[in-house]
């Protein structure tokens, strides 16, 4: 039977049963009311007869009772009257009453209540006779009077009511069937047909080529899950194809699947714990219910495959306003939501702790200190106290999670946790601890102004492995340790020994994920340009793009001045070239960042007022947060991408732009002060402080011959693809797994006069160098 027939049949049956129950109750109520009305009429007639007999004084003259009764019956609506004497024998009876009526009336008289009447209906052929018996006390010699009425009308009215109800029920069922057919067709059959066609397209063309179901579709929640499943299958298929291609070609490109296999092979069953300030999944209240949000983070992309492979634990600050609503009593939950594979442990900080630890010491102190971007760091004792307390809270959480494990691997992330490695290692000497410092490390003179330099360095040297983006940052760190602490530094093997514990220092250049071969981008470059033109409200021949947080280290003001000089020198590009700056507001709780946002907006407005027209702006500034899906069309549309940081550990925007240029075109203008400049030699490398050089770079990027553009982009894409984020994670995990932390450390080799410190150009060391 078809689904629609079952739905309609079930609906009709349900409505019919409910209607029958209500009809039965209604008709029974009417019948009871009719009988009550007849009983009331009988009682009134008994009283009338009683009064007549009392007035005539005939109750004691038995021979006159039949005539009186017949006379009363004739003028009333009664069929008959029966009078009973004290012995409950008929004293007077209307002639021609059926035997059944007389028998029932006598039975009622014998069982009549003392204080009230009793009645019943007797069937006599086609008639129904209502027999009512009532006691009397004021007539000598008489005890009961029975009145008989024709009650056939009750049956007739009941039958009419049933007929009316049946007609009404048929009409209702007809309306219900008609409405149900329309609703089923429009609410189920048509949506099912549309969803079926959508699924067929999804299966045929893939998730990237099929638009999602429209808003309001009944099966849209299901479609979302199906789309996610299809994408997972496509990703798995693409990964399998990529792995097969790599095996066939003997390629060295790393993928998420290869990383999983590598992690399982290198660490076996050892549990992995990742510690970061930012959580991979946060919950925010949306319409009163918690909604999952994935923060934009290259860190999540890099480390989630590791945790998925080993079912590890991620310890992070619970910053979402609904984070507490979804965790268990130990502040844990399984993630990812759609397919849980590892544990997320949330650490709770008070508002004061967060302001002191994160906004204060980390971002007003360590951030400007390490970036040397000519912004004075601010150090407050209260902030450092919060920083220490926060590090202790995270250490307690990690130790709590690792209490039942042996030889855990702990990967600490970034400058928020300089004290954490020592706290963990002191409590768990068997743990293998690595910390990756995602921002630059300055020279010893710069870092030496920090009042708590010794505590921070001692905390970092609690790790077995300290990682940076570049060899130069490793050099600076070891130099700082050598000058700031009592320790032994070995420049040949790049280690530092303190408190009889050895710490290795290595460069691990972080990167982005490469798109699998054969997968289709969300848009072509032409489609992306149309999308960008709609958003900026105009069109032009060339598009430039910058994607940055509004941070003083990103060189936004210097970039805008370079653009201003470009338009001054080559005015024929006015109204032909537009630069789109996507600037996400950052750390707005800090006054310096609020001032910077205001300065950036004013600078863009000044340049636009100087060169712009009513229909064109040289700089389009968009200051809001964007997800990667929103940013990718700008990458794919831009002829030029500018990354002009004044100082940066790596800067993944440069690598994101390169990997988004799947059609092999585009030019990257890249600051020499970024870690990415060490790898992307085919970018136009500039000094962001040199306004003339910046202007010349924009002109060269626009006028560069297409063959040169494509050759440069092809080499950069190959470099990023081969040294992608999965290779970074594999190197970090492999380096930590290779350390023999249980063995007693060997004496440090003395630093010889002939030992040369590695330079920026030496590049990362081989994996064999990781073994202690």
XYZ file of C-alpha atoms in Angstrom:
772
model
C 0.000 0.000 0.000
C 1.331 3.420 -0.850
C 2.507 5.661 1.952
C -0.091 8.307 1.132
C -2.907 5.742 1.350
C -1.670 4.550 4.717
C -1.407 8.100 6.012
C -4.882 9.070 4.806
C -6.415 5.767 5.956
C -4.920 6.177 9.418
C -6.130 9.763 9.582
C -9.670 8.804 8.480
C -9.800 5.929 10.957
C -8.652 8.153 13.776
C -11.076 10.981 12.952
C -13.908 8.466 12.467
C -13.337 6.798 15.823
C -13.146 10.110 17.655
C -16.295 11.367 15.899
C -18.191 8.132 16.718
C -17.249 8.382 20.379
C -18.418 11.996 20.550
C -21.620 11.148 18.616
C -22.421 8.227 20.920
C -21.911 10.396 23.995
C -24.043 13.148 22.478
C -26.927 10.832 21.533
C -26.826 9.041 24.876
C -27.050 12.415 26.541
C -30.045 13.371 24.413
C -31.750 10.065 25.195
C -31.221 10.533 28.903
C -32.616 14.046 28.637
C -35.724 12.824 26.791
C -36.345 10.154 29.425
C -35.804 12.711 32.164
C -38.330 15.037 30.478
C -40.873 12.184 30.221
C -40.272 11.232 33.849
C -40.806 14.843 34.859
C -44.057 14.969 32.915
C -45.202 11.698 34.520
C -44.413 13.035 37.986
C -46.464 16.174 37.260
C -49.412 14.063 36.093
C -49.194 11.826 39.174
C -49.366 14.903 41.372
C -52.316 16.223 39.350
C -54.159 12.899 39.730
C -53.331 12.804 43.409
C -54.769 16.268 43.904
C -57.868 15.330 41.894
C -58.507 12.243 44.023
C -57.947 14.157 47.243
C -60.272 16.956 46.156
C -63.021 14.531 45.132
C -62.591 12.394 48.227
C -62.819 9.292 46.043
C -59.727 7.519 47.284
C -61.847 5.610 49.778
C -64.585 4.739 47.277
C -62.918 1.937 45.363
C -65.850 1.410 42.949
C -65.501 4.904 41.509
C -61.725 4.744 40.961
C -61.779 3.108 37.447
C -64.038 5.837 36.086
C -61.924 8.568 37.632
C -58.754 7.030 36.280
C -60.177 6.682 32.781
C -61.445 10.224 32.822
C -58.009 11.453 33.898
C -56.273 9.394 31.199
C -58.561 10.769 28.537
C -57.672 14.371 29.263
C -53.944 13.721 29.825
C -51.211 12.500 27.468
C -50.931 9.175 29.333
C -51.549 5.810 27.690
C -52.745 4.339 30.938
C -52.960 4.704 34.722
C -52.691 2.036 37.436
C -53.553 2.593 41.120
C -52.187 0.178 43.744
C -53.704 -0.395 47.170
C -51.924 -1.020 50.428
C -51.351 -4.649 49.462
C -49.742 -3.415 46.189
C -52.595 -4.939 44.203
C -54.170 -2.995 41.320
C -57.097 -0.983 42.733
C -57.928 0.624 39.376
C -56.430 0.064 35.903
C -56.916 1.648 32.524
C -58.388 -0.996 30.200
C -56.394 -2.598 27.356
C -52.925 -2.150 28.849
C -50.558 -4.872 27.590
C -49.709 -7.678 29.981
C -46.004 -6.791 29.740
C -46.768 -3.265 30.914
C -48.927 -4.506 33.799
C -46.236 -6.975 34.870
C -43.475 -4.374 34.705
C -45.596 -1.791 36.525
C -46.353 -4.313 39.305
C -42.645 -5.119 39.629
C -41.780 -1.444 39.857
C -44.480 -0.966 42.525
C -43.114 -3.818 44.580
C -39.548 -2.365 44.469
C -40.325 1.328 44.581
C -38.027 3.423 46.806
C -39.608 5.005 49.853
C -38.700 8.552 48.910
C -38.882 8.637 45.142
C -40.266 7.329 41.841
C -38.901 4.590 39.616
C -39.386 4.126 35.901
C -38.593 1.852 32.965
C -39.409 1.411 29.264
C -41.343 -1.632 28.059
C -41.294 -2.651 24.383
C -44.734 -3.533 22.995
C -44.433 -4.373 19.332
C -43.599 -1.167 17.507
C -44.244 0.892 20.572
C -42.075 1.812 23.519
C -44.087 2.457 26.682
C -42.650 4.450 29.526
C -43.847 3.161 32.916
C -43.381 5.490 35.886
C -44.297 4.434 39.438
C -44.456 6.943 42.313
C -45.405 6.469 45.970
C -48.324 8.447 47.475
C -48.992 9.054 51.175
C -52.033 11.302 51.306
C -54.615 8.981 49.708
C -56.250 6.471 52.118
C -55.969 2.913 50.817
C -53.608 3.771 47.932
C -49.799 3.505 48.028
C -48.514 3.729 44.423
C -49.643 5.425 41.236
C -48.193 4.264 37.901
C -48.468 6.386 34.780
C -47.819 4.856 31.336
C -46.736 7.081 28.406
C -45.920 6.361 24.799
C -42.109 6.664 24.570
C -41.796 5.703 20.918
C -40.767 9.285 20.158
C -37.573 8.772 22.178
C -36.508 5.911 19.910
C -37.535 7.883 16.844
C -35.620 10.974 17.903
C -32.581 8.855 18.785
C -32.643 7.233 15.348
C -32.951 10.662 13.703
C -29.999 11.858 15.736
C -27.918 8.859 14.601
C -28.812 9.585 10.994
C -27.831 13.235 11.389
C -24.582 12.250 13.026
C -23.844 9.756 10.259
C -24.375 12.405 7.593
C -22.247 14.850 9.542
C -19.558 12.209 10.002
C -19.510 11.402 6.281
C -19.188 15.088 5.454
C -16.366 15.487 8.003
C -14.554 12.443 6.685
C -14.906 13.704 3.148
C -13.431 17.063 4.117
C -10.673 15.345 6.114
C -9.800 13.079 3.183
C -9.702 16.026 0.773
C -7.592 18.181 3.081
C -5.334 15.226 3.940
C -4.755 14.479 0.265
C -3.783 18.094 -0.365
C -1.548 18.229 2.702
C 0.075 14.882 1.957
C 0.703 15.910 -1.612
C 2.099 19.348 -0.803
C 3.755 18.552 2.524
C 5.079 15.049 1.846
C 4.791 13.778 -1.716
C 6.141 16.907 -3.417
C 8.927 17.459 -0.834
C 9.840 13.765 -1.084
C 9.928 14.055 -4.868
C 12.080 17.210 -4.688
C 14.357 15.627 -2.087
C 14.649 12.464 -4.171
C 15.622 14.506 -7.218
C 18.099 16.479 -5.093
C 19.624 13.242 -3.761
C 19.907 11.915 -7.308
C 21.767 15.077 -8.357
C 23.915 14.856 -5.253
C 24.840 11.272 -6.063
C 25.461 12.102 -9.715
C 27.299 15.419 -9.557
C 28.679 15.561 -6.015
C 28.150 17.978 -3.122
C 30.216 20.757 -4.677
C 27.989 21.086 -7.751
C 24.532 20.835 -6.181
C 22.839 23.700 -4.379
C 21.382 22.867 -0.939
C 17.665 22.386 -0.426
C 15.718 25.604 -0.083
C 14.879 27.204 3.235
C 11.635 25.813 4.668
C 11.889 22.392 3.055
C 10.550 19.747 5.442
C 13.516 17.458 4.840
C 16.186 20.177 5.117
C 17.542 18.889 8.478
C 17.832 15.412 6.950
C 19.409 16.926 3.830
C 22.037 18.603 5.996
C 23.008 15.260 7.511
C 22.989 13.564 4.093
C 25.177 16.329 2.643
C 27.617 15.911 5.485
C 27.664 12.149 4.883
C 28.205 12.617 1.147
C 31.042 15.057 1.789
C 32.614 12.591 4.192
C 32.374 9.860 1.563
C 33.744 12.184 -1.113
C 36.593 13.162 1.174
C 37.322 9.520 1.958
C 37.165 8.603 -1.730
C 39.406 11.530 -2.662
C 41.833 10.624 0.128
C 41.930 7.022 -1.057
C 42.492 8.135 -4.652
C 45.174 10.546 -3.514
C 46.896 7.844 -1.485
C 46.781 5.503 -4.468
C 48.211 8.244 -6.696
C 50.952 8.982 -4.201
C 51.887 5.328 -3.900
C 51.940 5.032 -7.678
C 54.030 8.158 -8.125
C 56.192 7.644 -5.072
C 55.134 11.139 -3.969
C 55.810 12.531 -0.507
C 52.669 14.628 -0.079
C 51.045 14.211 3.316
C 47.282 13.782 3.771
C 45.014 13.436 6.792
C 44.826 9.685 6.234
C 48.588 9.382 5.957
C 48.924 11.403 9.159
C 46.514 9.036 10.939
C 48.550 6.025 9.859
C 51.794 7.762 10.833
C 50.489 8.633 14.311
C 49.255 5.090 14.942
C 52.592 3.678 13.800
C 54.801 6.071 15.779
C 53.006 6.286 19.122
C 50.957 3.095 19.165
C 48.559 3.198 22.107
C 50.151 6.159 23.874
C 47.458 8.748 24.594
C 47.875 12.232 23.123
C 46.815 15.424 24.892
C 46.624 18.766 23.084
C 46.497 21.976 25.131
C 45.449 25.268 23.552
C 43.657 28.401 24.608
C 41.195 28.187 21.697
C 38.866 25.195 21.651
C 38.182 23.259 18.431
C 34.405 23.353 18.987
C 32.477 25.903 21.000
C 28.805 26.140 21.893
C 26.880 29.412 21.735
C 23.247 30.079 22.477
C 21.187 30.529 19.328
C 17.440 30.966 19.787
C 17.667 29.610 23.318
C 19.428 26.363 22.354
C 23.174 25.567 22.172
C 24.629 25.711 18.659
C 28.011 24.272 17.670
C 30.496 26.753 16.175
C 33.878 25.785 14.719
C 36.305 28.701 15.266
C 38.448 29.536 12.243
C 41.807 28.073 13.190
C 44.681 26.449 11.350
C 45.504 24.774 14.653
C 42.291 22.728 14.480
C 43.070 21.691 10.910
C 46.552 20.578 11.926
C 45.914 18.714 15.163
C 42.417 17.264 14.827
C 43.595 14.379 12.571
C 46.082 13.448 15.300
C 43.391 13.307 17.973
C 40.987 11.469 15.680
C 43.658 8.880 14.936
C 44.478 8.141 18.564
C 41.190 9.057 20.308
C 43.069 11.636 22.361
C 41.986 14.544 24.554
C 41.968 18.254 23.702
C 42.195 20.581 26.731
C 41.043 24.131 25.985
C 39.391 27.181 27.500
C 35.603 26.923 27.437
C 34.772 30.352 26.009
C 31.301 29.794 24.508
C 28.298 31.111 26.435
C 26.629 27.678 26.196
C 29.762 25.560 26.761
C 28.757 24.609 30.304
C 25.331 23.387 29.140
C 26.644 20.450 27.101
C 29.508 18.994 29.193
C 29.354 16.245 31.802
C 30.198 16.621 35.484
C 33.925 16.503 34.615
C 33.628 19.304 32.009
C 34.065 16.838 29.139
C 32.240 16.031 25.934
C 32.952 13.909 22.888
C 33.636 15.683 19.581
C 33.205 16.194 16.645
C 29.428 16.402 17.199
C 28.526 14.534 14.002
C 30.970 11.661 14.615
C 32.599 11.754 18.076
C 36.166 10.431 18.002
C 38.049 12.237 20.776
C 37.449 14.006 24.068
C 37.279 17.768 24.620
C 38.038 18.848 28.195
C 37.049 22.428 28.929
C 38.808 24.619 31.478
C 36.796 27.399 33.080
C 38.269 30.820 33.781
C 36.643 33.716 35.566
C 36.270 37.004 33.729
C 39.059 38.509 35.833
C 41.376 35.563 35.114
C 40.658 35.721 31.392
C 41.288 39.475 31.257
C 44.552 39.169 33.186
C 45.891 35.979 31.591
C 44.715 36.413 27.984
C 44.097 40.104 27.323
C 46.690 41.247 29.813
C 49.928 39.283 30.094
C 49.587 37.183 26.914
C 48.401 39.860 24.487
C 49.513 43.138 26.041
C 52.782 41.684 27.267
C 54.144 38.663 25.376
C 52.547 39.426 21.993
C 54.153 42.861 21.411
C 57.331 41.692 23.162
C 57.830 38.814 20.713
C 56.738 40.632 17.551
C 58.953 43.703 18.032
C 56.404 45.773 16.083
C 57.226 49.035 17.854
C 54.363 48.706 20.299
C 55.493 48.867 23.879
C 54.625 45.738 25.895
C 52.750 46.260 29.142
C 53.659 44.134 32.148
C 51.505 44.140 35.274
C 52.076 41.976 38.332
C 48.359 41.245 38.564
C 48.305 40.049 34.948
C 51.239 37.717 35.518
C 49.509 36.312 38.615
C 46.462 35.510 36.474
C 48.761 34.003 33.838
C 50.344 31.732 36.465
C 46.939 30.729 37.840
C 45.580 29.962 34.364
C 48.629 27.835 33.524
C 48.142 25.946 36.786
C 44.466 25.335 35.981
C 45.357 23.914 32.588
C 48.098 21.787 34.146
C 45.632 20.407 36.701
C 43.190 19.559 33.895
C 45.868 17.745 31.852
C 47.132 15.814 34.867
C 43.575 14.874 35.805
C 42.903 13.549 32.302
C 46.232 11.673 32.188
C 46.151 10.196 35.702
C 45.303 6.658 34.509
C 47.682 6.633 31.516
C 51.353 5.811 31.091
C 53.831 7.736 28.959
C 51.315 10.332 27.687
C 52.253 12.706 24.855
C 51.350 16.325 25.577
C 51.357 18.939 22.801
C 51.171 22.450 24.280
C 50.298 25.231 21.881
C 51.559 28.807 21.866
C 52.597 31.666 24.090
C 49.612 31.384 26.433
C 51.282 28.449 28.219
C 54.979 29.203 28.728
C 54.806 27.872 32.304
C 52.791 24.760 31.502
C 55.554 22.337 30.324
C 57.451 22.595 33.637
C 54.219 22.161 35.660
C 53.306 18.992 33.762
C 56.799 17.534 33.658
C 57.373 18.065 37.372
C 54.241 16.061 38.187
C 54.646 13.461 35.432
C 58.319 12.846 34.551
C 57.245 9.968 32.273
C 55.217 12.327 30.037
C 56.631 13.477 26.711
C 55.928 17.179 26.481
C 56.307 19.442 23.451
C 55.394 23.100 23.129
C 55.035 24.844 19.795
C 55.524 28.613 19.881
C 53.384 29.954 17.030
C 54.704 33.533 17.164
C 58.280 34.822 16.661
C 60.907 34.631 19.366
C 62.816 37.938 19.610
C 66.507 38.503 20.244
C 67.762 38.164 23.833
C 67.982 41.923 24.373
C 64.307 42.381 23.472
C 63.051 39.445 25.511
C 65.207 40.496 28.441
C 62.926 43.421 29.292
C 60.270 40.976 30.555
C 60.349 41.069 34.374
C 59.586 37.337 34.538
C 62.035 36.227 31.842
C 63.635 33.544 34.051
C 60.294 31.978 35.069
C 59.086 31.842 31.470
C 62.303 30.292 30.169
C 62.375 27.777 33.006
C 58.766 26.826 32.216
C 59.559 26.317 28.545
C 62.633 24.212 29.310
C 60.364 21.825 31.175
C 59.380 20.548 27.718
C 61.250 17.786 25.969
C 60.797 19.560 22.650
C 60.307 23.262 21.884
C 59.225 24.081 18.332
C 59.278 27.304 16.318
C 58.408 28.205 12.742
C 61.912 29.130 11.608
C 65.524 28.387 12.412
C 66.068 32.064 13.247
C 63.510 31.851 16.062
C 65.261 28.711 17.368
C 68.545 30.605 17.355
C 67.021 33.520 19.253
C 65.480 31.203 21.831
C 68.659 29.302 22.585
C 70.591 32.574 22.711
C 68.042 33.920 25.210
C 68.319 30.769 27.325
C 72.113 30.960 27.259
C 72.106 34.550 28.486
C 69.109 34.426 30.811
C 69.406 31.139 32.715
C 71.968 28.903 34.315
C 71.911 26.107 31.763
C 74.058 24.251 29.278
C 73.334 24.967 25.623
C 74.591 22.733 22.855
C 74.540 24.613 19.564
C 75.668 21.613 17.570
C 72.662 19.502 18.573
C 70.448 22.453 19.433
C 69.609 21.429 22.976
C 69.545 23.063 26.383
C 70.060 21.266 29.701
C 68.633 22.588 32.952
C 68.102 20.729 36.231
C 69.591 17.627 34.584
C 66.817 17.631 31.965
C 67.435 17.943 28.238
C 65.274 20.096 25.957
C 65.490 19.919 22.163
C 64.790 23.014 20.050
C 63.665 22.497 16.453
C 61.997 24.403 13.575
C 58.642 23.061 12.362
C 57.231 25.403 9.674
C 53.440 25.211 9.968
C 51.298 25.200 6.852
C 47.751 24.699 5.535
C 45.898 21.660 4.246
C 46.224 20.906 0.546
C 43.045 20.196 -1.400
C 42.835 16.592 -2.548
C 43.527 15.974 -6.203
C 40.341 15.726 -8.204
C 38.132 17.712 -5.849
C 36.311 20.678 -7.306
C 36.623 24.142 -5.850
C 33.473 25.834 -4.618
C 33.686 28.400 -7.449
C 35.691 29.160 -10.554
C 37.724 32.358 -10.654
C 35.134 34.013 -12.924
C 32.297 33.054 -10.569
C 34.371 34.265 -7.640
C 34.948 37.657 -9.332
C 31.197 38.081 -9.810
C 30.670 37.259 -6.144
C 33.296 39.800 -5.094
C 31.921 42.504 -7.428
C 28.471 42.067 -5.894
C 29.905 42.437 -2.413
C 32.040 45.514 -3.122
C 29.341 47.144 -5.241
C 31.339 47.665 -8.429
C 33.718 46.107 -10.951
C 37.269 46.659 -12.148
C 40.009 45.045 -14.247
C 42.247 43.912 -11.382
C 41.481 42.925 -7.806
C 43.875 42.888 -4.880
C 43.075 41.306 -1.514
C 44.406 41.332 2.028
C 43.046 39.089 4.781
C 44.199 39.940 8.289
C 43.124 40.444 11.839
C 43.226 44.143 12.680
C 46.532 43.879 14.535
C 49.474 46.278 14.635
C 51.804 43.445 13.561
C 50.017 43.029 10.199
C 51.217 46.312 8.689
C 47.806 47.496 7.469
C 48.638 51.201 7.674
C 51.940 50.599 5.811
C 50.073 48.551 3.175
C 47.550 51.349 2.599
C 50.350 53.890 2.214
C 52.034 51.646 -0.339
C 48.744 51.521 -2.270
C 48.442 55.301 -2.030
C 51.934 55.707 -3.497
C 51.079 53.165 -6.235
C 48.110 55.265 -7.363
C 50.203 58.443 -7.149
C 52.911 57.052 -9.423
C 50.692 55.185 -11.881
C 47.428 57.089 -12.033
C 46.262 55.188 -15.127
C 45.325 52.338 -12.738
C 42.739 54.550 -11.030
C 39.258 53.033 -11.456
C 40.916 49.895 -12.883
C 42.407 48.340 -9.720
C 40.593 47.840 -6.396
C 42.161 46.504 -3.240
C 39.783 44.672 -0.873
C 41.012 44.546 2.710
C 39.194 42.040 4.911
C 40.050 43.048 8.449
C 38.545 41.037 11.288
C 38.326 43.092 14.511
C 40.594 41.522 17.124
C 41.028 41.817 20.901
C 38.716 44.808 21.086
C 38.885 44.639 24.871
C 42.412 46.091 24.605
C 42.634 49.841 24.080
C 45.552 49.673 21.609
C 43.508 47.453 19.287
C 40.473 49.719 19.424
C 42.686 52.668 18.493
C 44.252 50.702 15.652
C 40.854 49.788 14.187
C 39.927 53.476 14.235
C 43.252 54.433 12.579
C 42.870 51.806 9.841
C 39.357 52.985 9.031
C 40.472 56.612 8.926
C 43.447 55.833 6.667
C 41.267 53.922 4.193
C 38.722 56.745 4.210
C 41.431 59.349 3.594
C 42.865 57.503 0.582
C 39.386 56.839 -0.810
C 38.514 60.525 -0.458
C 41.686 61.445 -2.338
C 41.396 59.036 -5.272
C 37.898 57.565 -5.213
C 34.805 58.456 -7.188
C 31.104 57.951 -6.590
C 31.284 54.588 -8.399
C 34.770 53.379 -7.413
C 36.994 53.118 -4.332
C 40.676 52.263 -4.422
C 40.380 50.482 -1.025
C 37.313 48.557 0.097
C 37.658 47.891 3.827
C 35.456 45.186 5.343
C 35.814 44.994 9.119
C 33.951 41.919 10.256
C 34.664 38.263 10.906
C 34.520 35.874 7.934
C 34.612 32.110 7.725
C 36.964 30.488 5.229
C 34.057 29.711 2.866
C 33.380 33.456 2.693
C 37.038 34.334 2.202
C 37.836 31.745 -0.479
C 35.994 33.617 -3.304
C 38.218 36.649 -2.584
C 41.332 34.472 -2.815
C 40.135 32.956 -6.090
C 39.141 36.327 -7.560
C 42.224 38.329 -6.548
C 44.988 38.934 -9.075
C 47.216 40.063 -6.195
C 47.321 39.088 -2.522
C 49.276 41.307 -0.136
C 50.757 39.946 3.093
C 52.823 42.801 4.509
C 53.255 41.882 8.172
C 55.793 43.883 10.127
C 56.712 40.685 11.978
C 55.034 37.264 11.832
C 55.842 33.765 12.932
C 54.575 32.231 9.693
C 51.381 33.865 8.304
C 49.100 31.227 6.850
C 47.146 33.719 4.719
C 50.000 33.619 2.212
C 49.762 29.836 1.976
C 45.957 29.872 1.885
C 46.035 32.226 -1.093
C 48.527 30.014 -2.918
C 46.470 26.853 -2.379
C 43.242 28.624 -3.417
C 44.753 29.557 -6.820
C 43.922 26.225 -8.440
C 43.900 27.753 -11.921
C 47.590 28.528 -11.483
C 47.494 32.323 -11.728
C 47.950 35.211 -9.315
C 50.807 37.020 -7.589
C 51.695 37.050 -3.882
C 53.283 40.198 -2.402
C 54.950 38.960 0.777
C 56.748 40.664 3.648
C 60.322 39.580 4.236
C 59.537 39.557 7.969
C 57.171 36.566 7.772
C 58.105 32.940 8.251
C 56.354 32.184 4.951
C 58.994 34.216 3.088
C 61.523 31.445 3.898
C 59.485 28.946 1.856
C 57.656 30.990 -0.793
C 60.655 32.378 -2.653
C 58.582 32.981 -5.796
C 56.484 35.634 -4.078
C 57.414 39.285 -4.530
C 59.356 39.739 -1.282
C 59.118 43.274 0.116
C 60.071 45.353 3.111
C 56.692 46.627 4.364
C 58.341 49.732 5.833
C 59.570 50.716 2.339
C 56.613 52.533 0.773
C 58.288 52.877 -2.625
C 59.126 49.172 -2.770
C 55.534 48.297 -1.863
C 54.158 50.522 -4.622
C 56.567 49.033 -7.162
C 55.573 45.518 -6.084
C 51.884 46.223 -6.730
C 52.728 47.533 -10.205
C 54.972 44.572 -10.992
C 52.297 42.143 -9.809
C 49.693 43.643 -12.145
C 52.004 43.896 -15.140
C 53.809 40.564 -14.696
C 53.564 38.386 -17.844
C 51.111 35.511 -17.519
C 53.773 32.859 -18.150
C 55.879 34.170 -15.292
C 52.867 34.433 -12.993
C 51.896 30.836 -13.661
C 55.436 29.499 -13.288
C 55.876 31.253 -9.952
C 52.468 30.121 -8.674
C 53.074 26.522 -9.748
C 56.316 26.380 -7.767
C 54.716 27.924 -4.684
C 51.744 25.568 -4.856
C 54.073 22.594 -5.082
C 56.068 23.815 -2.083
C 52.967 24.312 0.087
C 51.430 21.036 -1.046
C 54.546 19.053 -0.162
C 55.067 20.859 3.163
C 51.449 21.012 4.236
C 49.904 21.077 7.693
C 49.749 17.286 7.930
C 53.482 17.050 7.381
C 53.949 19.680 10.093
C 51.884 17.638 12.561
C 53.681 14.430 11.561
C 57.085 16.061 12.105
C 56.051 17.416 15.508
C 54.573 14.092 16.668
C 57.464 12.116 15.194
C 60.046 14.366 16.788
C 58.442 14.003 20.196
C 57.910 10.249 19.843
C 61.580 9.731 18.972
C 62.829 11.308 22.189
C 63.969 8.767 24.769
C 62.824 10.665 27.815
C 63.138 7.703 30.182
C 66.853 7.261 29.552
C 69.216 9.205 31.826
C 70.395 12.264 29.951
C 73.929 12.240 28.632
C 76.304 15.070 29.497
C 76.002 18.025 27.204
C 78.729 18.399 24.686
C 80.790 21.529 25.257
C 80.292 24.378 22.874
C 83.352 24.613 20.680
C 84.709 27.739 19.155
C 84.323 26.221 15.690
C 80.632 25.347 16.173
C 78.463 27.438 13.850
C 74.924 28.347 14.797
C 72.350 27.269 12.202
C 71.158 30.151 10.083
C 67.846 31.004 8.505
C 68.943 29.416 5.244
C 69.837 26.077 6.851
C 66.162 25.070 6.891
C 64.624 22.432 9.160
C 66.753 19.589 10.441
C 66.229 16.005 9.359
C 63.988 13.701 11.392
C 67.066 11.750 12.510
C 68.172 14.876 14.369
C 65.209 14.532 16.731
C 66.644 11.487 18.549
C 68.155 12.400 21.896
